[in-house]
Amino acid sequence: MTATLLIDRRMHDLGGGFVVGRVLPCRKRRMVGPFIFFDHLGPLDVAPGAPRELDVRPHPHIGLSTVTYLYSGAITHRDSLGSNQEIRPGEVNWMTAGSGITHSERLEYARAHGATMHGIQAWVALPREHEETAPEFHHHHGAGELPEFHEDGVAGRLIAGSIEGAAARVRTHSPLFYLHWDMADGARRALGTDYSERAVYVARGAVELDGHPLAEGRMLVLQPGRAAQVRARGPATVMLLGGEPVGERFISWNFVSSSRDRLEQAREDWRAQRMKLPVGDDREFIPLPGRTDGPTPQQGNTRCRSSSKSSSAAPARAASAPRSHAGSTNSLAATAGSTPRWWTWPISTCLSTTSRCTPACSSTRTTTPSAGAPAWPAPTPTPSSRPNTTTARRPRW
């Protein structure tokens, strides 16, 4: 078996039927390559006239790139650089926060016309030498920028990075890949060994990974140096991601850094309102959550376990997750100390607005490590040289 860890997303209803599933970080797996955060949004049916409480109000980031990718629906992005961009399915919004940026994500199209919101947002940690780079925003679409292939029942799109001889025209700061496969029933495809850290996530349907079932809402982290064969058990949507490690990181709210002092500085800058708000969207913002003991090392809030087998049973929470929003009055008032919504929770709250942790994360250390202590247990070393044992046939991009 090529898998080393099975991760279940943790479903969380934000109110009014707005459901997301947190996959990364996990208590036993903080990152896959440079990917430090992986959230599955929806599917959520938004009716015309839905309240603005579903929007993600202006909030800040440092030290990372956010990657927004939709299967359905639309989101309007605005940021402090002056960007104003609607993203549609199959397109990519890549925002590099670097030294600091603020942005908002609003469901303007869905409120006007109705839509099913469904997609993924990931965070990619920047290498140390680029953590303070100037912020940037880029929108990408079309096969000229995001290479595609259609072979043997698999429609593939390279969202970012490079793999199998193809490279997306998305500026990244470290070696990585990020793929979307839509697979017909029975379709097969291999994922090669181009990178030392790789994972497979099932966003829709179910697949087999080297003959072992993998259900919707689950991620398998793969062993280094071994190719993996994916087979669809019915129509399926699969996300494949990974890259080379960038080193340990700390997370505090929306901030990522290799330095705890830098996180405290970012928190204070936002608290003191020293960061410019998005152009054209500067009348409200998400306040800094209540003070904790300080920046927390990457911590888990998602159930995960070492696995030589993957279960075909979907997470129990997923089955009961509501998926409609016809006009909830649930308020998103900007009150001091309130936990922000959607993609903006502080990791230390374990996704709970009342700071209650599930058993899976209740044992996670939430205090700042003492001076000189490691942020978390050292990751398992990966081979410096990786034999290319893949039998994958290179696609015709």
XYZ file of C-alpha atoms in Angstrom:
397
model
C 0.000 0.000 0.000
C 1.373 3.428 -0.948
C -0.485 5.389 1.764
C 1.028 6.443 5.094
C -1.824 8.452 6.620
C -5.598 8.690 6.229
C -7.182 12.067 7.031
C -10.921 12.682 7.422
C -12.225 16.166 6.817
C -14.069 17.653 9.779
C -17.436 19.060 8.756
C -18.448 22.314 10.406
C -21.718 24.199 9.961
C -20.988 27.906 10.146
C -24.657 28.797 10.455
C -27.478 28.846 7.961
C -26.198 25.713 6.250
C -22.773 27.051 5.263
C -20.596 23.956 5.614
C -16.859 23.542 5.119
C -14.583 20.573 5.675
C -11.106 21.125 7.134
C -8.528 18.592 5.928
C -5.150 20.237 6.589
C -3.600 20.880 9.026
C -4.127 17.642 10.919
C -2.722 16.794 14.333
C -0.567 14.063 12.812
C 0.145 15.811 9.523
C 0.681 19.548 9.424
C 1.666 19.939 5.770
C 1.967 18.093 2.476
C 4.877 19.699 0.672
C 4.231 23.443 1.046
C 0.435 22.959 1.383
C -0.387 24.016 4.934
C -4.161 24.474 4.723
C -6.842 22.656 2.725
C -10.556 23.456 3.067
C -13.441 21.914 1.121
C -16.331 24.360 0.697
C -19.853 23.086 0.170
C -21.641 22.098 -1.890
C -23.957 24.836 -0.664
C -27.111 25.938 -2.508
C -27.404 29.727 -2.207
C -30.779 31.182 -3.184
C -31.211 34.608 -4.802
C -31.434 37.261 -2.129
C -29.367 35.318 0.422
C -27.968 37.585 3.159
C -24.531 39.162 3.057
C -23.603 37.183 6.171
C -22.377 34.465 3.815
C -19.640 36.754 2.508
C -16.084 36.633 3.805
C -15.409 40.189 4.937
C -11.989 41.877 4.622
C -9.254 40.093 6.550
C -5.437 39.921 6.386
C -2.748 37.361 5.517
C 1.048 37.143 5.653
C 3.612 34.505 4.719
C 1.488 32.399 2.370
C -0.295 32.143 -0.948
C -4.030 31.444 -1.024
C -5.313 29.286 -3.875
C -9.031 29.431 -4.654
C -10.533 26.901 -7.067
C -14.238 26.321 -7.757
C -16.259 23.424 -9.149
C -19.436 25.541 -9.268
C -20.616 29.017 -8.315
C -18.665 32.274 -8.333
C -16.759 34.416 -5.832
C -15.821 38.088 -6.152
C -12.317 38.808 -4.851
C -11.145 42.286 -3.840
C -7.835 43.117 -2.194
C -5.668 45.944 -0.906
C -3.713 46.015 -4.184
C -6.865 47.136 -6.000
C -7.705 43.768 -7.581
C -11.386 43.138 -8.332
C -11.873 39.715 -9.885
C -14.735 37.256 -10.145
C -13.605 33.637 -10.189
C -15.654 30.981 -11.998
C -15.352 27.166 -12.092
C -12.074 25.858 -13.483
C -10.274 29.151 -12.888
C -7.588 29.940 -10.318
C -7.161 32.893 -7.991
C -3.592 32.845 -6.669
C -2.909 35.515 -4.067
C 0.568 35.790 -2.584
C 0.344 37.586 0.749
C 4.077 37.847 1.421
C 4.711 40.819 3.700
C 0.989 41.475 4.032
C -2.269 41.819 2.116
C -5.973 42.105 2.909
C -8.844 40.767 0.827
C -12.530 39.901 0.822
C -14.461 37.090 -0.871
C -18.112 37.820 -1.587
C -20.908 35.751 -3.102
C -22.315 38.557 -5.236
C -23.293 36.385 -8.195
C -25.021 33.795 -5.999
C -26.992 36.452 -4.117
C -28.176 37.928 -7.406
C -28.902 34.779 -9.409
C -28.634 31.783 -7.082
C -25.833 29.236 -7.330
C -24.390 26.091 -5.832
C -21.132 27.038 -4.147
C -18.574 24.246 -4.267
C -14.808 24.435 -4.284
C -11.477 24.213 -2.501
C -9.303 26.813 -0.874
C -5.720 25.898 -0.063
C -2.886 27.812 1.541
C 0.689 27.350 0.353
C 3.436 28.356 2.791
C 6.124 30.550 1.278
C 9.795 29.563 1.628
C 11.646 31.581 4.255
C 13.468 33.652 1.647
C 10.104 34.708 0.167
C 8.008 35.159 3.319
C 8.380 38.949 3.095
C 8.029 39.232 -0.666
C 5.811 41.972 -2.072
C 2.144 40.884 -2.223
C 0.670 39.883 -5.586
C -2.620 38.700 -7.042
C -3.070 36.785 -10.285
C -6.117 35.259 -11.967
C -5.614 32.317 -14.334
C -7.973 30.531 -16.708
C -7.986 28.512 -19.896
C -5.824 25.670 -21.162
C -3.126 28.118 -22.221
C -2.415 28.882 -18.560
C -3.735 25.751 -16.859
C -2.749 22.715 -18.974
C -5.474 20.135 -19.570
C -5.721 16.584 -20.870
C -8.585 14.212 -21.712
C -7.542 10.568 -21.831
C -9.075 7.206 -20.967
C -12.010 8.624 -19.038
C -9.979 11.201 -17.106
C -10.238 14.960 -17.666
C -7.277 16.594 -15.947
C -6.302 20.175 -15.207
C -3.005 21.362 -13.716
C -3.938 24.132 -11.280
C -0.398 25.084 -10.275
C 3.179 23.879 -10.436
C 4.541 21.241 -12.770
C 4.218 17.491 -13.230
C 4.472 14.880 -15.996
C 6.099 17.300 -18.413
C 3.509 20.073 -18.031
C 3.763 23.390 -16.179
C 0.987 25.793 -15.231
C 1.554 29.487 -15.865
C 1.059 30.265 -12.195
C 3.929 31.861 -10.333
C 4.903 29.674 -7.384
C 7.816 30.066 -4.977
C 8.762 26.430 -4.351
C 8.504 23.088 -6.180
C 4.903 21.815 -6.077
C 2.016 20.396 -8.059
C -1.753 20.748 -7.731
C -4.036 18.703 -9.998
C -7.777 18.294 -10.592
C -9.028 15.046 -12.105
C -12.620 14.351 -13.148
C -12.858 10.583 -13.563
C -15.512 8.490 -15.288
C -16.680 5.257 -13.671
C -13.884 2.692 -13.893
C -11.286 5.143 -15.213
C -7.715 4.533 -14.043
C -4.693 6.759 -13.777
C -1.330 6.638 -12.011
C 0.282 9.398 -9.987
C 4.044 9.337 -10.381
C 6.883 10.042 -7.966
C 7.928 13.499 -9.122
C 7.809 14.905 -5.563
C 8.748 13.586 -2.139
C 5.409 14.536 -0.534
C 2.079 13.811 -2.231
C -1.548 13.369 -1.245
C -4.845 12.383 -2.892
C -8.165 13.937 -1.813
C -11.610 12.794 -2.994
C -13.893 15.803 -3.407
C -16.779 13.846 -4.966
C -17.600 10.168 -5.338
C -15.212 7.397 -4.375
C -12.044 5.840 -5.752
C -9.684 2.959 -5.126
C -6.052 3.700 -4.410
C -3.944 0.652 -5.245
C -7.083 -1.429 -4.725
C -8.045 0.098 -1.359
C -11.257 2.191 -1.190
C -11.074 5.926 -0.518
C -14.361 7.728 0.123
C -15.470 11.293 -0.490
C -14.068 13.750 2.040
C -10.920 11.766 2.754
C -7.266 12.414 1.983
C -4.486 9.853 1.748
C -0.890 10.950 2.197
C 1.349 8.765 0.037
C 4.674 7.106 0.707
C 7.672 8.788 -0.937
C 9.128 7.120 -3.993
C 6.156 4.891 -4.847
C 3.695 5.469 -7.660
C -0.020 5.226 -6.860
C -2.790 3.844 -9.070
C -6.164 5.589 -8.764
C -9.351 3.927 -10.048
C -12.780 5.582 -9.974
C -15.672 3.699 -8.345
C -18.300 5.701 -10.196
C -17.919 9.306 -11.382
C -15.387 11.018 -9.119
C -13.580 14.316 -8.603
C -10.069 13.934 -7.230
C -7.543 16.549 -6.132
C -3.859 15.637 -6.101
C -1.305 17.852 -4.407
C 2.200 17.920 -3.027
C 5.701 19.204 -3.438
C 8.941 19.597 -1.547
C 8.900 20.561 2.159
C 9.620 24.185 3.066
C 10.305 23.633 6.769
C 8.324 24.112 9.955
C 5.769 26.896 10.230
C 3.616 28.584 12.853
C -0.015 29.559 12.264
C -1.911 32.267 14.096
C -5.370 33.074 12.733
C -4.779 33.980 9.036
C -1.038 34.418 9.442
C 1.717 31.910 8.606
C 5.397 32.388 9.377
C 8.587 30.637 10.407
C 8.894 33.290 13.151
C 6.619 33.589 16.180
C 7.682 37.219 16.609
C 6.542 37.992 13.057
C 3.120 36.526 13.802
C 2.760 38.697 16.887
C 3.719 41.734 14.823
C 1.077 40.869 12.200
C -1.584 40.404 14.879
C -0.734 43.758 16.418
C -0.743 45.475 12.997
C -4.276 44.190 12.348
C -5.452 44.994 15.861
C -4.146 48.561 15.482
C -5.716 48.869 11.981
C -2.376 49.559 10.321
C -3.104 47.315 7.315
C -4.845 48.817 4.292
C -8.295 47.384 3.572
C -9.354 46.168 0.102
C -9.942 48.896 -2.453
C -13.694 49.294 -2.902
C -14.474 47.151 0.152
C -13.220 49.084 3.157
C -16.374 49.686 5.219
C -16.170 46.562 7.371
C -13.654 43.925 8.372
C -13.186 40.811 10.493
C -11.696 41.757 13.868
C -8.766 39.940 15.389
C -10.023 37.018 17.488
C -9.549 37.113 21.239
C -5.968 36.898 22.423
C -4.570 33.434 23.052
C -1.284 32.459 24.666
C 0.474 33.507 21.498
C 1.094 32.055 18.052
C 0.435 28.353 18.018
C 2.502 25.798 16.137
C 0.695 24.010 13.350
C -2.003 22.042 15.107
C -4.664 19.601 14.061
C -8.392 20.000 14.183
C -9.105 17.176 11.794
C -9.388 13.489 12.546
C -6.458 11.570 11.127
C -4.720 8.291 11.696
C -1.894 6.193 10.367
C -3.292 3.740 7.895
C -2.271 0.768 5.854
C -5.892 0.506 4.728
C -8.384 3.164 3.770
C -12.027 2.825 4.690
C -14.841 3.136 2.207
C -17.121 4.626 4.843
C -17.555 8.371 4.498
C -17.149 10.510 7.633
C -20.327 10.447 9.686
C -20.613 14.217 9.828
C -20.629 14.502 6.066
C -23.893 12.632 5.709
C -25.790 15.042 7.925
C -24.259 18.262 6.639
C -26.897 20.760 5.449
C -26.394 22.130 1.959
C -28.965 24.847 1.435
C -29.222 28.488 2.358
C -32.410 30.310 1.509
C -32.055 33.319 3.752
C -30.733 32.674 7.239
C -30.633 35.609 9.630
C -27.567 34.276 11.404
C -25.482 37.369 12.109
C -21.832 37.859 11.223
C -21.448 40.971 13.343
C -17.889 42.216 13.819
C -17.662 41.856 17.570
C -14.337 41.888 19.331
C -13.132 38.400 20.091
C -15.622 36.678 17.810
C -14.322 33.820 15.713
C -14.401 34.747 12.017
C -16.111 32.559 9.470
C -15.330 30.310 6.562
C -11.578 30.229 5.862
C -10.499 32.426 8.727
C -10.513 30.456 11.990
C -7.568 30.561 14.376
C -6.175 27.064 14.516
C -6.142 27.096 18.321
C -9.951 27.087 18.489
C -10.164 23.702 16.725
C -12.884 25.068 14.439
C -15.241 25.747 17.333
C -16.779 29.136 17.995
C -17.017 28.109 21.652
C -13.437 26.784 21.782
C -14.652 23.221 22.369
C -12.391 20.700 20.690
C -13.338 17.311 19.386
C -11.574 14.313 20.933
C -9.365 14.177 17.877
C -7.800 17.528 18.660
C -8.406 17.929 22.387
C -4.995 16.530 23.206
C -3.256 18.945 20.862
C -0.882 21.316 22.605
C -2.181 24.892 22.326
C 0.443 26.787 24.283
C 3.493 28.376 22.767
C 6.612 26.188 23.048
C 9.266 27.348 25.466
C 12.242 29.190 24.090
C 14.571 26.886 22.238
C 12.068 24.047 22.093
C 11.019 22.694 18.707
C 7.644 23.864 17.443
C 6.488 20.260 17.058
C 8.019 16.816 16.703
C 10.461 16.648 13.836
C 8.864 15.324 10.642
C 9.885 11.954 9.336
C 12.853 12.464 6.994
C 12.164 11.907 3.331
C 14.716 10.432 0.937
C 16.934 12.976 -0.748
C 16.886 10.960 -3.937
C 13.691 9.388 -5.168
C 13.715 6.533 -7.668
C 11.219 7.230 -10.397
C 9.274 3.979 -10.256
C 6.053 5.297 -11.754
C 4.370 3.387 -14.504
C 2.141 6.331 -15.337
C 1.786 7.133 -18.999
C 2.538 10.798 -19.623
C -0.707 12.558 -20.629
C -1.099 14.555 -23.811
C -1.427 18.006 -22.283
